[in-house]
Every structure is written in C-alpha cells, then in structure tokens.
mmCIF file of C-alpha atoms in Angstrom:
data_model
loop_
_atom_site.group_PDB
_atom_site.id
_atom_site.type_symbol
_atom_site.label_atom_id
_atom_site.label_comp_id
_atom_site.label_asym_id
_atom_site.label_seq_id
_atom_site.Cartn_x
_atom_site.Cartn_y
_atom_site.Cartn_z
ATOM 1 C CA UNK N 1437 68.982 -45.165 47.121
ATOM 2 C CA UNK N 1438 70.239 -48.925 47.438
ATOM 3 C CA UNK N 1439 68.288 -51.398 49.459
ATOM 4 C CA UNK N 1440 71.208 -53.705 49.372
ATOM 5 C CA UNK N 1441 71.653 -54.502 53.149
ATOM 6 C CA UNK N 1442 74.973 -54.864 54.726
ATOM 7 C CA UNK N 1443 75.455 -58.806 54.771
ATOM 8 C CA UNK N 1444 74.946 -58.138 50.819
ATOM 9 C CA UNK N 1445 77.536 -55.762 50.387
ATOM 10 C CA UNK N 1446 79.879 -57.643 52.769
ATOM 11 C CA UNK N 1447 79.123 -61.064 51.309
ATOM 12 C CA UNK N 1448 82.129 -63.227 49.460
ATOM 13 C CA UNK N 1449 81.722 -63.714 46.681
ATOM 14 C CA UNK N 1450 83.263 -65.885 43.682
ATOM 15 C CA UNK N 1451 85.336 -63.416 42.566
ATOM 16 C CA UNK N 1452 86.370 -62.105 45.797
ATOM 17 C CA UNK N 1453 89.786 -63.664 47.028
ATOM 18 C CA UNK N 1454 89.091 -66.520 49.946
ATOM 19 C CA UNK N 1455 91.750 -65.373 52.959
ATOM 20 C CA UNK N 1456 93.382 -69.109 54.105
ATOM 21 C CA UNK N 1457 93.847 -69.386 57.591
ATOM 22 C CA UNK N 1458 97.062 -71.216 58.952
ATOM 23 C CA UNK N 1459 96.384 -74.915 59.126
ATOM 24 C CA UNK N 1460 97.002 -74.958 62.884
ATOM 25 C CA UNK N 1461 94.567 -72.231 63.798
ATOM 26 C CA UNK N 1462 92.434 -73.832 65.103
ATOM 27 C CA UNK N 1463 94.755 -75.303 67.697
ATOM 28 C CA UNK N 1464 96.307 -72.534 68.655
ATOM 29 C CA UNK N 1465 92.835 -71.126 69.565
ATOM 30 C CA UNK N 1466 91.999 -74.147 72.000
ATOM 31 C CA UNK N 1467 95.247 -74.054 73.322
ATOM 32 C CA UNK N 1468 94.950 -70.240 74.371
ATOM 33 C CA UNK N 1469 91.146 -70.452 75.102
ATOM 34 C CA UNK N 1470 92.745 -73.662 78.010
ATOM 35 C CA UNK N 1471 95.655 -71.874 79.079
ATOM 36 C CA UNK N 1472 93.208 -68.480 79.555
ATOM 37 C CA UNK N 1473 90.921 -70.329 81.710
ATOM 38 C CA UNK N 1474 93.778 -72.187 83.408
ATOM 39 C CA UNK N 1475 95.563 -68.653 84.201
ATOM 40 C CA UNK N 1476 92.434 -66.494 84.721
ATOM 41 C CA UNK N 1477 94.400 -63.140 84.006
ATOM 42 C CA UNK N 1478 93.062 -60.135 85.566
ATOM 43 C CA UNK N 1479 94.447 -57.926 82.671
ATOM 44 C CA UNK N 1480 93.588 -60.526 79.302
ATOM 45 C CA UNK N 1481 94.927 -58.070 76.610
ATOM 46 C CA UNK N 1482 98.118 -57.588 78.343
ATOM 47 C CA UNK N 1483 98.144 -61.370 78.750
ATOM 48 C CA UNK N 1484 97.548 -62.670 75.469
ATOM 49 C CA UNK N 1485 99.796 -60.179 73.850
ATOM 50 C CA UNK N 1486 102.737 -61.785 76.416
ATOM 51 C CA UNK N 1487 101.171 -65.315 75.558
ATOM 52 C CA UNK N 1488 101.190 -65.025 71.554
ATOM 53 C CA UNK N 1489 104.627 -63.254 71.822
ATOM 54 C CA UNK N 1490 105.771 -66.333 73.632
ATOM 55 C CA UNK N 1491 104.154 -68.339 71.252
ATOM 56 C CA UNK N 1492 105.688 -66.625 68.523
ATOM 57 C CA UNK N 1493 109.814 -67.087 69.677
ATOM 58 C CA UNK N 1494 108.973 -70.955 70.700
ATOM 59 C CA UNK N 1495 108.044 -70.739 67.153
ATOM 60 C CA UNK N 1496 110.803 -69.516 65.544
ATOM 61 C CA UNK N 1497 113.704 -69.411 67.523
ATOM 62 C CA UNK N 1498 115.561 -67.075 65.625
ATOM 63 C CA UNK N 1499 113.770 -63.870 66.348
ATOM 64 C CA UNK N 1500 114.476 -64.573 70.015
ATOM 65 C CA UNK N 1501 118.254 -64.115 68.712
ATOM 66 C CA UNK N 1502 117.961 -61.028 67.166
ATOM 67 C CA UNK N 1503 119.819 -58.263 68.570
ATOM 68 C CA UNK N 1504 118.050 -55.340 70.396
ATOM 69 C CA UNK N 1505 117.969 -51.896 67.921
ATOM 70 C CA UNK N 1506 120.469 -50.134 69.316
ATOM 71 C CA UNK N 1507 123.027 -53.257 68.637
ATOM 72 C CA UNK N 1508 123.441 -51.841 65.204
ATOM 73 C CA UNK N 1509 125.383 -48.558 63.936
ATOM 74 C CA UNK N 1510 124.338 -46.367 62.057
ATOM 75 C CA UNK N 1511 126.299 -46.787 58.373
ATOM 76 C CA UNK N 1512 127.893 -44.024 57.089
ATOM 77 C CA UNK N 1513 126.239 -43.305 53.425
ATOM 78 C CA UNK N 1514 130.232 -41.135 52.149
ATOM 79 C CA UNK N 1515 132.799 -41.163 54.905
ATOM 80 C CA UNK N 1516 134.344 -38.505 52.714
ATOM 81 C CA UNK N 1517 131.667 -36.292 52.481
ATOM 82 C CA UNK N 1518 131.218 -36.888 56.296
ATOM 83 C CA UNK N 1519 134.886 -35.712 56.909
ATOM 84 C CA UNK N 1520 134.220 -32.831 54.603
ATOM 85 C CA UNK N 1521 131.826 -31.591 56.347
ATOM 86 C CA UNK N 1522 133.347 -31.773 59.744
ATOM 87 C CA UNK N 1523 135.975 -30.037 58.334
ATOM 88 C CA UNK N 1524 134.046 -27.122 56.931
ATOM 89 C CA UNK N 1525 132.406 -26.689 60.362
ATOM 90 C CA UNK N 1526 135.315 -26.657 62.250
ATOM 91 C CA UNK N 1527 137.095 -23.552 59.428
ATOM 92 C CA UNK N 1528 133.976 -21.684 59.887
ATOM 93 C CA UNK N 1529 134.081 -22.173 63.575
ATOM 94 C CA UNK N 1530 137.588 -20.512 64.008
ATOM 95 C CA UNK N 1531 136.282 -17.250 62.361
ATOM 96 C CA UNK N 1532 133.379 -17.312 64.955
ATOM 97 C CA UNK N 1533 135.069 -15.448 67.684
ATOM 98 C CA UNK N 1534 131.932 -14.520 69.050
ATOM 99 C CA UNK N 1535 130.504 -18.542 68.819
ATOM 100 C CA UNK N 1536 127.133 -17.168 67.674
ATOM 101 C CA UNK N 1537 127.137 -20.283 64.731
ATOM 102 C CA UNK N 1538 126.743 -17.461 62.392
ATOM 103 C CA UNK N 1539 129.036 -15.800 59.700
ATOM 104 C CA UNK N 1540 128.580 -12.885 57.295
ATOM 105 C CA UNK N 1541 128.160 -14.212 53.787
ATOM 106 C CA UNK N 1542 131.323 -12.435 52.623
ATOM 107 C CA UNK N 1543 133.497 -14.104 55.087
ATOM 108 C CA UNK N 1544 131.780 -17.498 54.037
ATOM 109 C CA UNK N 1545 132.256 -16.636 50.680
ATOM 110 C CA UNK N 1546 136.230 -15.935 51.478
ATOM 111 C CA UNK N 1547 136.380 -19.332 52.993
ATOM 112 C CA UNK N 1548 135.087 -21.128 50.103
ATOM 113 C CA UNK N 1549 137.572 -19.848 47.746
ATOM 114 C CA UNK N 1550 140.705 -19.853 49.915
ATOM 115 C CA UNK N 1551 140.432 -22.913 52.652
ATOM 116 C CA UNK N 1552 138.308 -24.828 49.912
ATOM 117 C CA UNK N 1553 139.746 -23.590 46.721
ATOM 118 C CA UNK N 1554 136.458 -23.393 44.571
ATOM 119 C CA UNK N 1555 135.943 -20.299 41.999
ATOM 120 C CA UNK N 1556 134.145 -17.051 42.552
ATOM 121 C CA UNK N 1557 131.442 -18.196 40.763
ATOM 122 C CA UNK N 1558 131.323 -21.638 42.116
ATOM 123 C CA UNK N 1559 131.072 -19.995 45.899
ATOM 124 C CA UNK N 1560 128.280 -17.671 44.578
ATOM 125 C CA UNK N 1561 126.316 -20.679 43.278
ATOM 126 C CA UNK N 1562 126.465 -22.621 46.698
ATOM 127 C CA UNK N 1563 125.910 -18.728 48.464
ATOM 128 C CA UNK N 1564 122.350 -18.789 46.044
ATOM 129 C CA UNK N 1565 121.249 -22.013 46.419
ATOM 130 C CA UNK N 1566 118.098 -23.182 47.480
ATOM 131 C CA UNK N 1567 119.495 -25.006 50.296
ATOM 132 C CA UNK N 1568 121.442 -21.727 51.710
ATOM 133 C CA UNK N 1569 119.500 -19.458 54.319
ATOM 134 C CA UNK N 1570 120.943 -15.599 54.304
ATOM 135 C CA UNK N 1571 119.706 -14.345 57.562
ATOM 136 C CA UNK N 1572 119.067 -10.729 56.198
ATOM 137 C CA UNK N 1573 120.155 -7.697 58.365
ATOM 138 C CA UNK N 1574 117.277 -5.141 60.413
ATOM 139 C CA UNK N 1575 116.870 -3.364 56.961
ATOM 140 C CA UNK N 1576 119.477 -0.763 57.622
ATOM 141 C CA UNK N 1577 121.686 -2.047 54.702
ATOM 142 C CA UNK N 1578 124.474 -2.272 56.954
ATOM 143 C CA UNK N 1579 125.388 -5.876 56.396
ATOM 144 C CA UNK N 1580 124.979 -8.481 54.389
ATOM 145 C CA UNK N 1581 123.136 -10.813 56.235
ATOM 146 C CA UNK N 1582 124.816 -13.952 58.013
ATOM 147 C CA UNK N 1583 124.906 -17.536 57.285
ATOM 148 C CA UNK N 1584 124.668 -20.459 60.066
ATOM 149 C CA UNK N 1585 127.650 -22.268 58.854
ATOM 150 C CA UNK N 1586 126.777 -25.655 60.559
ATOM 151 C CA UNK N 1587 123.493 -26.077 58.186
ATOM 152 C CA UNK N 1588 124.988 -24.691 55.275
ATOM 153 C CA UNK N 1589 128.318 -27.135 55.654
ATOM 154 C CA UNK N 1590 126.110 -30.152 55.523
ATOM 155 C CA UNK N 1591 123.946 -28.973 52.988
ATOM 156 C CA UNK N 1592 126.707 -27.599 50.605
ATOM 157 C CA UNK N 1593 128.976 -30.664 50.945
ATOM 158 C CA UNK N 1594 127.834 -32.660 48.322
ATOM 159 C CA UNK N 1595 127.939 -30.128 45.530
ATOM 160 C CA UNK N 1596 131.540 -29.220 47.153
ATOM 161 C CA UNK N 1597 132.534 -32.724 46.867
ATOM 162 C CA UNK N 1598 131.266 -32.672 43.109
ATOM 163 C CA UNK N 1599 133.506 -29.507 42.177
ATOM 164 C CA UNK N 1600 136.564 -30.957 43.880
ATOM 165 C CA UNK N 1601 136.014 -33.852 41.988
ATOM 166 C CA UNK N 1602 135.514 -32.151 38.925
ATOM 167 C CA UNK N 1603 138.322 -29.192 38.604
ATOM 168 C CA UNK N 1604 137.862 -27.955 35.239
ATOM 169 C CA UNK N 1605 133.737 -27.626 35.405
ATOM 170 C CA UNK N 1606 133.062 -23.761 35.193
ATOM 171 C CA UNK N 1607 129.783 -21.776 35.463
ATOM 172 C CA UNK N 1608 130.755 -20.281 31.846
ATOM 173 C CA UNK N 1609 128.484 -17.487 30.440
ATOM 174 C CA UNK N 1610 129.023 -15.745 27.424
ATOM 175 C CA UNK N 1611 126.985 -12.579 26.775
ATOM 176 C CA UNK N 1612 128.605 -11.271 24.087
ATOM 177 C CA UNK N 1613 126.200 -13.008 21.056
ATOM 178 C CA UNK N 1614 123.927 -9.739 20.512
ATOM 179 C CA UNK N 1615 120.950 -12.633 20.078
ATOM 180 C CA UNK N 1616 121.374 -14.428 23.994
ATOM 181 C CA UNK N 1617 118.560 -13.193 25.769
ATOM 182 C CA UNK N 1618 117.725 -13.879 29.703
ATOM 183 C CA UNK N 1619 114.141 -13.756 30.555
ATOM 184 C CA UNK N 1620 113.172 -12.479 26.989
ATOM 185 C CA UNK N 1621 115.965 -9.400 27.112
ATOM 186 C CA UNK N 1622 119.147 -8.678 25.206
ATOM 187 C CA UNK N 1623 121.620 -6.781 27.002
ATOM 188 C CA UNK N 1624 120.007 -3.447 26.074
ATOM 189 C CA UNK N 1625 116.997 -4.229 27.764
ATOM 190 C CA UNK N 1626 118.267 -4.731 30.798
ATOM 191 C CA UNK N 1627 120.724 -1.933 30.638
ATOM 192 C CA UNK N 1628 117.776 0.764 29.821
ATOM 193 C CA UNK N 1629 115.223 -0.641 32.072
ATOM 194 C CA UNK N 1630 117.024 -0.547 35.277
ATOM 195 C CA UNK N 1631 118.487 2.488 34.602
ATOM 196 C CA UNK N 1632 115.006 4.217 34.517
ATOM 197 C CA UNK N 1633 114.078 2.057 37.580
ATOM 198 C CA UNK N 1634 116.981 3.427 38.944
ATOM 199 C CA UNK N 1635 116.898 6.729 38.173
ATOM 200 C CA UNK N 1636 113.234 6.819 39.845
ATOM 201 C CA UNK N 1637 114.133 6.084 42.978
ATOM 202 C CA UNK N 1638 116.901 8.728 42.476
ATOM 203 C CA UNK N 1639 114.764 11.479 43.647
ATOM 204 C CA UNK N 1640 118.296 13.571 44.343
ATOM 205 C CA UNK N 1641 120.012 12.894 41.196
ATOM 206 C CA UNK N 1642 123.070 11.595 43.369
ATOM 207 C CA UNK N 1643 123.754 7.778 41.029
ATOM 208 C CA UNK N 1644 123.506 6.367 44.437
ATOM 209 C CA UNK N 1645 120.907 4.360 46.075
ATOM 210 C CA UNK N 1646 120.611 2.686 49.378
ATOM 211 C CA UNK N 1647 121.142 -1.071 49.634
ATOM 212 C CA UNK N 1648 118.037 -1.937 51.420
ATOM 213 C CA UNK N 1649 116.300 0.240 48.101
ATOM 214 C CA UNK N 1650 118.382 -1.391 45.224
ATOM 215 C CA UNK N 1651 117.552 -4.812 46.369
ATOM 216 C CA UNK N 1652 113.780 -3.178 46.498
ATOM 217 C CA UNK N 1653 114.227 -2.305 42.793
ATOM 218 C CA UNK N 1654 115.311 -5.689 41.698
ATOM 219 C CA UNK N 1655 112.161 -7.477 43.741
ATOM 220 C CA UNK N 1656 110.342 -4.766 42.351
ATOM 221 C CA UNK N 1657 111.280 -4.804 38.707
ATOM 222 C CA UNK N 1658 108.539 -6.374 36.101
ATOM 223 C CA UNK N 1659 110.969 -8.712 34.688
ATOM 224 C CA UNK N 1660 110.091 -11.637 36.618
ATOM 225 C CA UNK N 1661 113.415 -12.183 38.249
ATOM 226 C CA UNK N 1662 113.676 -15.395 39.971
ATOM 227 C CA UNK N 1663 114.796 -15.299 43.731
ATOM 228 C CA UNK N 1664 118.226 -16.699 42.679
ATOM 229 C CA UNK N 1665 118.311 -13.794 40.016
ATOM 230 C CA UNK N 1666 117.858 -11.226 42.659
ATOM 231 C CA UNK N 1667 120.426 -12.831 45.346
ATOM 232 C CA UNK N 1668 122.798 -13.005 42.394
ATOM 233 C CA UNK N 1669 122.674 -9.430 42.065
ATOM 234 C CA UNK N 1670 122.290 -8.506 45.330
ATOM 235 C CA UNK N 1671 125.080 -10.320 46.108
ATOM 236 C CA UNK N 1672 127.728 -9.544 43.331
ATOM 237 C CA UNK N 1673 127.266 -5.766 43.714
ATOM 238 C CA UNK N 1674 130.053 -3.406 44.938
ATOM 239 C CA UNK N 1675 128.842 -0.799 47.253
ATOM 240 C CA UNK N 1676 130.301 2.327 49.431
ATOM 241 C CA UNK N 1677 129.813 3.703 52.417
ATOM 242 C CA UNK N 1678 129.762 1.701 55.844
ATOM 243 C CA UNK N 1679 133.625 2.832 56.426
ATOM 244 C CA UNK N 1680 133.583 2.412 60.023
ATOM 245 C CA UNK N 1681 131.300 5.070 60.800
ATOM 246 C CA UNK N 1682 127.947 3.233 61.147
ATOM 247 C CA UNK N 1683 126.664 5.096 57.903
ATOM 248 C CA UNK N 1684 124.114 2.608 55.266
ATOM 249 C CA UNK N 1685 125.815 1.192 52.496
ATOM 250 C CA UNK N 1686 124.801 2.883 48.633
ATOM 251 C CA UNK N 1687 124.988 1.096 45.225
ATOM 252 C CA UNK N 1688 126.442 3.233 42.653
ATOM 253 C CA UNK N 1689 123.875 1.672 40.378
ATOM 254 C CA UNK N 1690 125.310 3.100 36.806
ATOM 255 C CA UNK N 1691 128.356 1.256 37.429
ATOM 256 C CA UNK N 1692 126.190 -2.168 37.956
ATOM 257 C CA UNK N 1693 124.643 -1.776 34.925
ATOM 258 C CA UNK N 1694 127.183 -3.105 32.634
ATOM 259 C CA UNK N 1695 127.279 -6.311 35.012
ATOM 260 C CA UNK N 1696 124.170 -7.166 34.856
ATOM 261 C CA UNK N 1697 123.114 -8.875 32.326
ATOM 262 C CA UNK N 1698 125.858 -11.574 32.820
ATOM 263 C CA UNK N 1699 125.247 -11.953 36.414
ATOM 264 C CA UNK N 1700 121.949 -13.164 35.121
ATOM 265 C CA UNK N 1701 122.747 -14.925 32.603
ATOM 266 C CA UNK N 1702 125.531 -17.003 35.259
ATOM 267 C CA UNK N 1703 121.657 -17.412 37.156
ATOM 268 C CA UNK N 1704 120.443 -18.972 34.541
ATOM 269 C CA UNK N 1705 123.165 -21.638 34.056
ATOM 270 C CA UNK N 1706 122.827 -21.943 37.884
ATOM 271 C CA UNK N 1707 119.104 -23.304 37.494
ATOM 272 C CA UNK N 1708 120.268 -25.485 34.912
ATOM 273 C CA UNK N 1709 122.893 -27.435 36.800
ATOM 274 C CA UNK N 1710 120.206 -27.731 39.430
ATOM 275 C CA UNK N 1711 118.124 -29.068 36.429
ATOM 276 C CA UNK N 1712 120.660 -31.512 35.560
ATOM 277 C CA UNK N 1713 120.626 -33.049 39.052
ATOM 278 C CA UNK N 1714 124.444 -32.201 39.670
ATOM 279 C CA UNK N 1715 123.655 -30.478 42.799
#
C-alpha cells in the first residue's frame, strides 16, 4: 500500500502544466471582496453570480447584444424533403376516414406506388425497413397489421426522395444462375425444406395453412432468416379467405414455393443498399 500522502500526490510538479491566471485577477478579487462588504447581501451566491454577470457584459459589450434563443429559427436542413413529407402525411390522411393515424400496410403500400409512383419492389423495401413499425393484428390472421403513417412519412422520405431522384435504380435479382445461393441455399433447398416444414404443420393434408402459422414457420425455420427475410415473405404472399365473412386468412403454401427464393434473394439486395448507405 502507498504511503504517499495527499499533498504528494496533488503536488505540481515540473512536468505538470502551470494553469495562468488572468493578469487582472487579482483586482477583480479586491474589487468584489469591497463591493461584498459595501453591499452586505443576505443571499451572497445569488449576489455574486448577478455581480460577475455584470462584470462580465461591462466587459464585453457584445454579449449584452446578443439576441435571446428564441430570436433565431430553426433552419430547415431540405425544404424539399420537408414538403415531401407534408405531403405524404396529408395522402395518407385522406384514406384515414376513421383519423386513427393508422393505415393497413396494403393501402400504404397502394399509395406508394400510385400517389408516389415508386415500384413494387421499391414500396416493399421502405414497407421492410428498419425504420418502418407494422403494428401486427390480435393473432387472428385477419389483417395485415397497420402502419402510423405520420412516423413512417418522415422516416421514409429520404430514401423516397433518393428513388425520385434516381428513376432507373431497381432492386434487380436474378435467381436463375443454378450457383446464387441466399443464406448458403440454391433454389432447391429452399423449395424442399419449406415444403416439409410446411407439410408438418399440415396435419389435414388441405395445402393450406393459417397466416398467423405460416409466418410461425418462417420464424421458425433453421435457416437463419433475418427479420427483413421473414417480413419479405410475409408480406409478398397471396392468401384466401377473409371474403367478408370474418373467416382467418390461409396461405396456399405450394404455390409460394416457387417465389421464394427470389423474394429472398430481393432481401438480400435490400441489406445491401442499406450497406451502401443509400438509405
């Protein structure tokens, strides 16, 4: 244990740097010790912080001048973007006849490509990214979830602005080379290995599966899928069922199958023009 005592430790030393006081100091230390006893202030902090602040404007002049915080307006960083956004919100907002803030992803989705003229798969990619929130339904597979429209406008903007901008950039995805591979599998691995997931679940032999249980599958599957793999599929799936009648949506899943391995490979060139910094 170190005898060293604290005046030791604390001691300057030579190769400490020496802290240089202002060559007035000691001035300004008479001068308030006088005006302290002049004043005798019943409340001294509140005093001397009203004294030196004094001091301080005498002493430059200028900061007296400046203007009070709220003098200044916020700048705008893209007025563009701004305007793009506002715009977004207020489209969404005429489709929300119930003014919940809230739409269902496919009715986002439909504004995207129409009002806002971006591809299928451009829409998906903003629908996936990591910045979009699905609010997902009670389980019952009878919806798709919503989105609040007023987060995802602002959030979305930028990359909207960037595909605007850019009119012939395209997700492209070619799985046609017998050698591309997504997570380590060709096409027939995928194929064969959520069919027999598939066919598992389909105790009753009818090619059908709930929603809520073929997005179970796909979280399920031992293929790490990424989250944006899974929404991907979830997401580009056709289903049946739900006419009107209040009955769960199904997933023919044999007719996915073919799909598949694209809709993951398009997942996989989504991460990488997140990778890229695009986004």
């Amino acid at each position: 244990m170190s005898t060293e005592t604290f005046r030791e430790r604390t001691l300057a030393t030579q190769y400490q740097p020496r802290q240089h006081l202002p060559p007035n100091f000691s001035d300004v230390l008479k001068e308030y010790a006088r005006e302290v006893l002049r004043n005798q202030p019943p409340d001294i902090l509140e005093w001397s912080a009203a004294y030196f602040k004094k001091l301080a404007l005498e002493t430059d002049p200028l900061q007296a001048k400046q203007p009070p915080p709220d003098h200044y307006t916020p700048l705008v960083e893209d007025p563009e973007r701004a305007m793009l956004a506002n715009k977004m919100v207020k489209v969404f907002s005429t489709m929300d006849l119930s003014g919940s803030g809230r739409l269902p992803v496919l009715e986002v989705r439909r504004v995207l490509t129409e009002a806002f003229e971006l591809t299928g798969s451009q829409a998906l990619y903003l629908l996936t990214a990591p910045f979009t929130t699905i609010i997902e339904d009670d389980g019952s597979g009878l919806t798709d979830g919503g989105i609040e429209y007023t987060l995802f406008s602002h959030s979305a903007v930028r990359t909207i602005q960037y595909f605007q901008q850019h009119p012939n950039f395209f997700f492209d995805v070619d799985g046609s080379d017998a050698n591309t591979t997504v997570h380590g599998m060709n096409r027939y691995d995928i194929e064969q290995g959520f069919l027999r997931i598939f066919r598992l679940l389909d105790e009753a032999g009818t090619g059908r599966l709930l929603l809520h249980d073929y997005q179970g599958a796909l979280e399920n599957a031992p293929y790490h899928l990424t989250h944006r793999d899974i929404c991907v599929l979830r997401l580009e799936c056709r289903t049946c069922g739900n006419d009107g009648n209040g009955g769960p949506r199904e997933v023919e899943y044999e007719r996915e199958l073919p799909h598949m391995f694209e809709r993951l490979l398009l997942a996989e060139a989504f991460s990488l023009f997140e990778e890229e910094g695009q986004s």
